Short mmCIF file of C-alpha atoms in Angstrom, two decimals:
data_model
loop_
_atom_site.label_atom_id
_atom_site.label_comp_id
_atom_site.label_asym_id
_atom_site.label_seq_id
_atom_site.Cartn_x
_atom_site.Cartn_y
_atom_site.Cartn_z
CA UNK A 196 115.10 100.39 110.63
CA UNK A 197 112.78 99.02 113.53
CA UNK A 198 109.83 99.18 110.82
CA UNK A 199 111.52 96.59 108.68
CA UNK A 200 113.20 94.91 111.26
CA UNK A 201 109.84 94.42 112.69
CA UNK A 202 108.88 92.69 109.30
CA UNK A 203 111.18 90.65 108.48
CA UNK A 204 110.98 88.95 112.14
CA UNK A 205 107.72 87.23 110.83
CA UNK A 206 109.71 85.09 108.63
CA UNK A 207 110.01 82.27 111.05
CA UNK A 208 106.59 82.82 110.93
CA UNK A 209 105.77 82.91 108.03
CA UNK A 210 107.61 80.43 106.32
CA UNK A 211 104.92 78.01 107.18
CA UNK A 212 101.83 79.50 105.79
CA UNK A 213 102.10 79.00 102.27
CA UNK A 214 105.42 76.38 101.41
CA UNK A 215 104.95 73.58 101.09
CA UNK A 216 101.50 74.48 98.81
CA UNK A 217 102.79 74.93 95.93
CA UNK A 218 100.93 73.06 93.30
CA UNK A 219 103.24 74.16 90.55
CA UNK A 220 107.68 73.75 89.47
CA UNK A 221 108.77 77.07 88.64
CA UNK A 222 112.49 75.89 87.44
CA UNK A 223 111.52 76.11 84.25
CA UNK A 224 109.93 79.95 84.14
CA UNK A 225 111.03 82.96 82.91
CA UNK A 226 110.87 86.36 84.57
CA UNK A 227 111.39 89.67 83.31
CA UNK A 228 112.32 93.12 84.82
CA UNK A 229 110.95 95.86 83.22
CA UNK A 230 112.36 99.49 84.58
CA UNK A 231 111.86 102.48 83.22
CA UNK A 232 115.03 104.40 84.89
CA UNK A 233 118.23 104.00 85.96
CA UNK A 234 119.45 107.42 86.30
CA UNK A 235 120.30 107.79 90.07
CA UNK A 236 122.17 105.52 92.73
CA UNK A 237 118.64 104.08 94.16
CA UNK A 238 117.90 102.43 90.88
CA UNK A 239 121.35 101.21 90.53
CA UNK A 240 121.18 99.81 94.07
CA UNK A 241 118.05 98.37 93.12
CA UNK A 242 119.29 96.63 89.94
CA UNK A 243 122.52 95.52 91.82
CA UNK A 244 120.21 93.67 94.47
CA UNK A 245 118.02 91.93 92.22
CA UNK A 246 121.39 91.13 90.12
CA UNK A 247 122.39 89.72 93.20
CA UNK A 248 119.25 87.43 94.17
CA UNK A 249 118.10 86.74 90.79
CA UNK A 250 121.82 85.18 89.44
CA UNK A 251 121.64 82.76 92.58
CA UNK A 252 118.01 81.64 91.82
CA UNK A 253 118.80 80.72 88.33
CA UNK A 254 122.30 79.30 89.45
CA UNK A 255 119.69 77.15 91.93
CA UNK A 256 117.20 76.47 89.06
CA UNK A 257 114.47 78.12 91.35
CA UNK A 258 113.71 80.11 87.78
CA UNK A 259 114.95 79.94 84.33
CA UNK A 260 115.62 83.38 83.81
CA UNK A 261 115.42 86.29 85.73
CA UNK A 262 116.03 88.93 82.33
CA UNK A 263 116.25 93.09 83.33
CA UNK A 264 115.41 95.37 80.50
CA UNK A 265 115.72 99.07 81.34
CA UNK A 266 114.37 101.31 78.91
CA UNK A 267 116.63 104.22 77.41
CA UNK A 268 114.24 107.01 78.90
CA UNK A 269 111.55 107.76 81.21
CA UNK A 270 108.68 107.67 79.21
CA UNK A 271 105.31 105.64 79.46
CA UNK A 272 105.26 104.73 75.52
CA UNK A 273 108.94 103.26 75.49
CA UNK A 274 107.78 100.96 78.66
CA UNK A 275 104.41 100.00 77.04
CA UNK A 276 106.58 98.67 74.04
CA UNK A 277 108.86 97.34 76.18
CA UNK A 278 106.29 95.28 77.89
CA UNK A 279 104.81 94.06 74.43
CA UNK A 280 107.69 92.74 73.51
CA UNK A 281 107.80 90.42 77.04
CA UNK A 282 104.73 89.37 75.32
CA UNK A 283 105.63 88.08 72.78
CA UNK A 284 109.31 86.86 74.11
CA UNK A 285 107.03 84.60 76.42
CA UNK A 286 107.93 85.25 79.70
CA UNK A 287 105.69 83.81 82.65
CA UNK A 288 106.02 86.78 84.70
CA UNK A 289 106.99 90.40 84.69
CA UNK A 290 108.23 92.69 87.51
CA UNK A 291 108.11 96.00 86.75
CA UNK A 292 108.72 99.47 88.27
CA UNK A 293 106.45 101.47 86.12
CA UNK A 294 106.89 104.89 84.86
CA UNK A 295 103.28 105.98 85.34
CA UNK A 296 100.68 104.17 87.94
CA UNK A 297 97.91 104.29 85.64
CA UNK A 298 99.22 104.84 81.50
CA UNK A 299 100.80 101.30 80.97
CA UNK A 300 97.43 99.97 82.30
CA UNK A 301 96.42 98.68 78.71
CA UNK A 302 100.01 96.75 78.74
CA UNK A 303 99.98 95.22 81.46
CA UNK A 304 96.21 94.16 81.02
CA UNK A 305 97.38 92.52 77.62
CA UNK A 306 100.15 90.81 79.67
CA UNK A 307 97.60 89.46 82.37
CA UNK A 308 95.24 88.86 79.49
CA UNK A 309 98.45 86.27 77.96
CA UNK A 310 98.68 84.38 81.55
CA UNK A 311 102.14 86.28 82.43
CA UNK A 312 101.91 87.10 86.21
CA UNK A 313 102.98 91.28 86.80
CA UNK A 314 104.25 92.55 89.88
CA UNK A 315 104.31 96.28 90.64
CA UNK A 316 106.87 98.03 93.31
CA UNK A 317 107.85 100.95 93.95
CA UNK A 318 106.39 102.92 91.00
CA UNK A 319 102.85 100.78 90.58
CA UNK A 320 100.33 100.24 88.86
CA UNK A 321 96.80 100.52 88.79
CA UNK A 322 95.45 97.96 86.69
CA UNK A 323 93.47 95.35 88.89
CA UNK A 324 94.95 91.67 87.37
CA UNK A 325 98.69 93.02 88.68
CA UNK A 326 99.99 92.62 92.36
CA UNK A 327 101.38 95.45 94.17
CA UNK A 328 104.03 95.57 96.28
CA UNK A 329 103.59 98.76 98.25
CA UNK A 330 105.44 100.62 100.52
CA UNK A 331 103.20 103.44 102.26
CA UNK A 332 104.84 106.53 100.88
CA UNK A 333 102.05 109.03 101.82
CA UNK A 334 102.94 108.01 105.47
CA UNK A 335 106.72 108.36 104.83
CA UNK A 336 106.09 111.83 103.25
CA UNK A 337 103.99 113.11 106.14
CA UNK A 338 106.48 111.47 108.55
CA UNK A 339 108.62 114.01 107.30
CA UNK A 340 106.61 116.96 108.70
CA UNK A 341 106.21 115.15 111.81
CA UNK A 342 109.59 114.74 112.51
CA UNK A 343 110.30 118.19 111.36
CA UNK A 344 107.99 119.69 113.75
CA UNK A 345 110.17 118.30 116.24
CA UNK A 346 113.31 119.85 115.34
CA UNK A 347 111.86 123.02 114.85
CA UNK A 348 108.68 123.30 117.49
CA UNK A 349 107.96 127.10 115.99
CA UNK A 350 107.76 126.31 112.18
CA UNK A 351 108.74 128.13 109.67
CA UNK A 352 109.10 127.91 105.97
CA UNK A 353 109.51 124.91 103.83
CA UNK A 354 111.35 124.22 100.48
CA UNK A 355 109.97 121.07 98.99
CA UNK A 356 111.96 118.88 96.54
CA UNK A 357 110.03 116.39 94.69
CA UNK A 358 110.68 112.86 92.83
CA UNK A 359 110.18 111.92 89.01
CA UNK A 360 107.61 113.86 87.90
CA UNK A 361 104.03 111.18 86.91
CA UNK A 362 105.54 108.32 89.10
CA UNK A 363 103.21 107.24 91.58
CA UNK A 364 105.76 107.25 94.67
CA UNK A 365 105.85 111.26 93.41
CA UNK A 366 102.48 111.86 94.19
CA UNK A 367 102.20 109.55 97.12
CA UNK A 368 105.04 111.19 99.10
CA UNK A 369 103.96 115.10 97.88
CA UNK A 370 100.56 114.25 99.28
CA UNK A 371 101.68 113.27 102.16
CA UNK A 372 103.98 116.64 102.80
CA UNK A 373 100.71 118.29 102.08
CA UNK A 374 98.71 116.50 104.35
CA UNK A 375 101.86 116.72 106.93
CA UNK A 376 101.16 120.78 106.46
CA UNK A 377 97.92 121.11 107.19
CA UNK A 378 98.10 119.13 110.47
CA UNK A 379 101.61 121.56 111.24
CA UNK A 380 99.74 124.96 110.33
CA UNK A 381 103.33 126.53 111.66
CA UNK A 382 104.77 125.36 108.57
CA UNK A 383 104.20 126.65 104.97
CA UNK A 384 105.72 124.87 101.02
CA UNK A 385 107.58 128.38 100.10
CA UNK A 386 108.91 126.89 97.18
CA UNK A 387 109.02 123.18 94.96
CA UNK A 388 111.47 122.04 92.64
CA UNK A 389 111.95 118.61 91.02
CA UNK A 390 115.18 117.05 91.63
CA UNK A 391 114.35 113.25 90.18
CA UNK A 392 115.76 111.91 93.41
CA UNK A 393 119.47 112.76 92.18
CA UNK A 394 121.71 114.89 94.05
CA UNK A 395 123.20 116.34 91.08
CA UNK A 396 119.90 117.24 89.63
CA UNK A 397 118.42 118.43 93.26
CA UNK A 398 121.60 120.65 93.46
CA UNK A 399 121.03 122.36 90.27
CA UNK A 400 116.96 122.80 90.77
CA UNK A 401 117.74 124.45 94.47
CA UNK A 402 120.43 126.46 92.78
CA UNK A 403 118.11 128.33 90.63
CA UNK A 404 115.16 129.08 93.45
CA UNK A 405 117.84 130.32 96.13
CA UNK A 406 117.88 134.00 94.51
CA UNK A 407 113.93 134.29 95.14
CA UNK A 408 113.45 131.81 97.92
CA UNK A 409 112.98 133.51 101.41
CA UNK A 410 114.18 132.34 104.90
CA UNK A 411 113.60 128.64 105.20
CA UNK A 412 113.91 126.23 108.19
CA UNK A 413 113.68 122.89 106.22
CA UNK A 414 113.92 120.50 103.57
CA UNK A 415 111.51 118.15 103.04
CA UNK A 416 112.25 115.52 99.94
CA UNK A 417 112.03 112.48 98.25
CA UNK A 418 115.50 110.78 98.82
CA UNK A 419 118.55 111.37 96.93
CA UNK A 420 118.44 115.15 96.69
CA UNK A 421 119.29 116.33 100.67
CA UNK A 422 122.61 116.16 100.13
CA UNK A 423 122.38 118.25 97.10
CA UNK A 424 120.25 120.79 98.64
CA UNK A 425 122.63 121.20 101.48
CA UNK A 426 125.26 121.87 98.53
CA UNK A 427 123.50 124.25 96.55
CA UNK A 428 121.85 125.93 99.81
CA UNK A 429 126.15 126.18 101.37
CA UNK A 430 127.53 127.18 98.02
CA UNK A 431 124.86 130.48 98.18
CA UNK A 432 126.09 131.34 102.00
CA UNK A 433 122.34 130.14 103.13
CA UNK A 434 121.85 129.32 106.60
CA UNK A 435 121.55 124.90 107.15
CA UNK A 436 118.04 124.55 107.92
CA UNK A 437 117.18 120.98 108.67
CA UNK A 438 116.73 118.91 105.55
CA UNK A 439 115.39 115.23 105.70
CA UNK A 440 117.43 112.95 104.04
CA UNK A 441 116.78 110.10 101.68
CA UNK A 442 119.29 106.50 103.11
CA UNK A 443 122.52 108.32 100.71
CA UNK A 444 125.69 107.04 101.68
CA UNK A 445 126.21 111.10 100.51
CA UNK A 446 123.63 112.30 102.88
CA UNK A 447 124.23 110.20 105.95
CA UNK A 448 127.72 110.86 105.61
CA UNK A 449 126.89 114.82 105.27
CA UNK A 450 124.47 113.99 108.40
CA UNK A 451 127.74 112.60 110.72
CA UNK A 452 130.16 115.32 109.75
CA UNK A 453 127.33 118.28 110.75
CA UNK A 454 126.02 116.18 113.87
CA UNK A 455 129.93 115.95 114.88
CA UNK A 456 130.54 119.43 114.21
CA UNK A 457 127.77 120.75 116.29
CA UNK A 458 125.05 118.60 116.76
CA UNK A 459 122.89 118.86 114.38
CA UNK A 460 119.51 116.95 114.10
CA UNK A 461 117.53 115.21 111.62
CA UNK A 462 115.57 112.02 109.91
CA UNK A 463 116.14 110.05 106.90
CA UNK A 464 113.50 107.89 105.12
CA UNK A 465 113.30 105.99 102.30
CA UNK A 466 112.39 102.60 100.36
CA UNK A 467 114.84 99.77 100.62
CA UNK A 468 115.89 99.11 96.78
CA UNK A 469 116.22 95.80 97.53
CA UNK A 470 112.55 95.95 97.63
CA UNK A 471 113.21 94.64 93.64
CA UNK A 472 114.31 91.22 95.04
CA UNK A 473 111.00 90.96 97.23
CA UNK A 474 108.54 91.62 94.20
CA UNK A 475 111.03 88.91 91.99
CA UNK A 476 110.06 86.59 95.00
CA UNK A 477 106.22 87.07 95.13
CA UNK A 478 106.28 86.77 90.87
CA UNK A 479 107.77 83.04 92.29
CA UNK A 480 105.53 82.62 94.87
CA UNK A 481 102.51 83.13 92.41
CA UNK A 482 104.20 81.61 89.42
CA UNK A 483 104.73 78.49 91.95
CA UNK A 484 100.95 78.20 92.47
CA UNK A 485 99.98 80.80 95.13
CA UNK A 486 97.33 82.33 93.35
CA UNK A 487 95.46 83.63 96.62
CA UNK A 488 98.57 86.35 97.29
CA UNK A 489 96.93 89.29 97.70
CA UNK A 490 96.93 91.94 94.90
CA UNK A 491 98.32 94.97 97.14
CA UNK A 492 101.15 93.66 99.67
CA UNK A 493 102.43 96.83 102.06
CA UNK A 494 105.90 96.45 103.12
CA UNK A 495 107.28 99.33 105.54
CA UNK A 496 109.87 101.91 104.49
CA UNK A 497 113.18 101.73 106.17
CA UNK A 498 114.24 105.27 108.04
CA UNK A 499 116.71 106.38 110.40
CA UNK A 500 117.15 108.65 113.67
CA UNK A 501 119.17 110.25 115.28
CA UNK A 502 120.59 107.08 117.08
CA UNK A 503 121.12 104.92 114.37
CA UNK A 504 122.21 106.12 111.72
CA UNK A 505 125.97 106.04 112.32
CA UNK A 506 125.50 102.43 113.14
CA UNK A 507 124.14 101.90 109.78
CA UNK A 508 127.05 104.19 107.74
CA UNK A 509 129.53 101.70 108.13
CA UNK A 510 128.04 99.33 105.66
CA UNK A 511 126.18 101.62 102.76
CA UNK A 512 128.34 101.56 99.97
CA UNK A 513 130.28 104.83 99.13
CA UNK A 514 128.04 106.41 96.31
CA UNK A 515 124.85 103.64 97.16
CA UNK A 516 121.70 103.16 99.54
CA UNK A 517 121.06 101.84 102.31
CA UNK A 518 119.50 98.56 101.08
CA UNK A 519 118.23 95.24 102.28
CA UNK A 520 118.07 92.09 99.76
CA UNK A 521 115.09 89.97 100.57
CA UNK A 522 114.89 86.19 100.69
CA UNK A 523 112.23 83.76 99.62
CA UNK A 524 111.15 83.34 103.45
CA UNK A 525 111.12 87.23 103.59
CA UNK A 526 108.77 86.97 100.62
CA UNK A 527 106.41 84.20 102.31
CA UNK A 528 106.23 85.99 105.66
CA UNK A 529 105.08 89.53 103.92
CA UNK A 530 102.48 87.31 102.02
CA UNK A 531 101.44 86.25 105.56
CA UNK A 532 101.45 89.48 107.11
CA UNK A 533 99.09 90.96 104.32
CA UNK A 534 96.87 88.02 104.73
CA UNK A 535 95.50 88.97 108.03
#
């Protein structure tokens, strides 16, 4: 929380770098959402935010159109399509959360290539003509061992649960576990399932390691799976090792009742999916004539200790994230930030 907090302080800032610039009316663009999932209660957080911001700048003819388009399954073809037909729907800019960082490169080069502006969060991409908005998941990932090393000092074994298998933030946050390991030799990855950072899914990919898993003293994850390992790990009579959690309403609720009961410790990480409404505000910023934005912004991850989280429990949802819905002036100061 202090990470973002910390950001989001610079608007004041910020606010004065760039408005006032803008060489260009964007009232009468279009921008399009392309997603390639839906399937879990971040994404539906994420597409509730940017329902949220988007309606209101079209209701204030900031933007024309702020479209979403979420494709019917996870895979890179069905985006790439997806993304042609933007094309050729003429839309000035596309946000997307890509399925793959690197395979819808030739789309979104032919996008660039048409003058349509693309901003990248959460799952990126690499293709050098689109922006990035990038949250440091490598650092949130080996965050994770460093905070576990402090609940338990004498290591032990590790279960790890990853994300969407291809996705960039998948990678990102495994490598940083890894690279978490190897500076916390006490620890050792036992086991790895893929739980697609939904709780149901986690539940059932624990569920079928437990018979051949040995003693473990932690989870470490991806967000939106602890509170389905702690399921599937209670439902098998497993000791509770400490498993990081993911901002779940599910898991920070799970989190209260087991500190209450007996104290128990732990950290929870994750991207704000409101992060949606910050790229939809740099596609505005660039579409409005702020061409000199640069390519990779990195915006911090929001986590939780110990001593805030119950603070925070309050207002998530029941069955959503933690969130945070960004303004124009948010967008402006990040731009600043990145441009030192």
């Amino acid at each position: 929380m202090k990470r973002l907090t910390k950001m989001l302080a610079l608007t004041a800032l910020g606010a004065g770098v760039i408005a006032g610039t803008a060489v260009a009316d964007t009232s009468g663009k279009k921008i399009a959402f392309s997603n390639n999932y839906a399937g879990n209660s971040w994404r539906q957080a994420m597409l509730n935010s940017y329902g949220i911001v988007t309606k209101q700048a079209v209701a204030d003819k900031v933007v024309a159109a702020a479209d979403v388009f979420t494709t019917a399954d996870k895979e890179v073809p069905t985006q790439a399509a997806q993304i042609q037909n933007l094309i050729l729907q003429g839309y000035d800019a596309i946000v997307i959360n890509a399925s793959s960082p690197d395979a819808l490169n030739g789309a979104i080069k032919q996008a660039c290539d048409a003058g349509i502006v693309v901003v990248s969060f959460d799952g990126i991409v690499t293709e050098p003509c689109a922006w990035r908005v990038v949250v440091d998941f490598k650092d949130m990932g080996k965050q994770e061992v460093e905070q576990m090393a402090k609940f338990q000092p004498k290591g032990g074994n590790l279960l790890e649960i990853r994300g969407l298998a291809g996705t960039s933030i998948d990678e990102a946050i495994h490598n940083g576990i890894v690279e978490g390991v190897a500076a916390h030799p006490e620890f050792k990855i036992v086991a790895s399932v893929t739980g697609d950072w939904d709780q149901t899914t986690a539940q059932k990919a624990v569920a079928t390691v437990i018979p051949s898993l040995p003693d473990i003293v932690g989870v470490v994850d991806q967000g939106g799976d602890g509170y389905g390992a702690a399921q599937a790990l209670a439902a098998a009579g497993k000791p509770r090792p400490t498993i990081i959690m993911g901002n779940r309403q599910d898991e920070l609720q799970w989190w209260k009742e087991q500190k209450d009961k007996d104290g128990y410790t732990t950290w929870s990480a994750s991207i704000a999916p409101g992060v949606s409404t910050l790229a939809f505000w740099v596609a505005q910023q660039i579409l409005d004539g702020h061409k000199d934005v640069p390519h990779d912004l990195l915006v911090p991850y929001l986590a939780f200790t110990q001593d805030d989280f119950e603070a925070a429990l309050p207002k998530i949802e029941k069955g959503s994230v933690a969130s945070h819905e960004y303004t124009q002036a948010d967008a402006i100061a990040a731009i600043k930030a990145n441009m030192k």
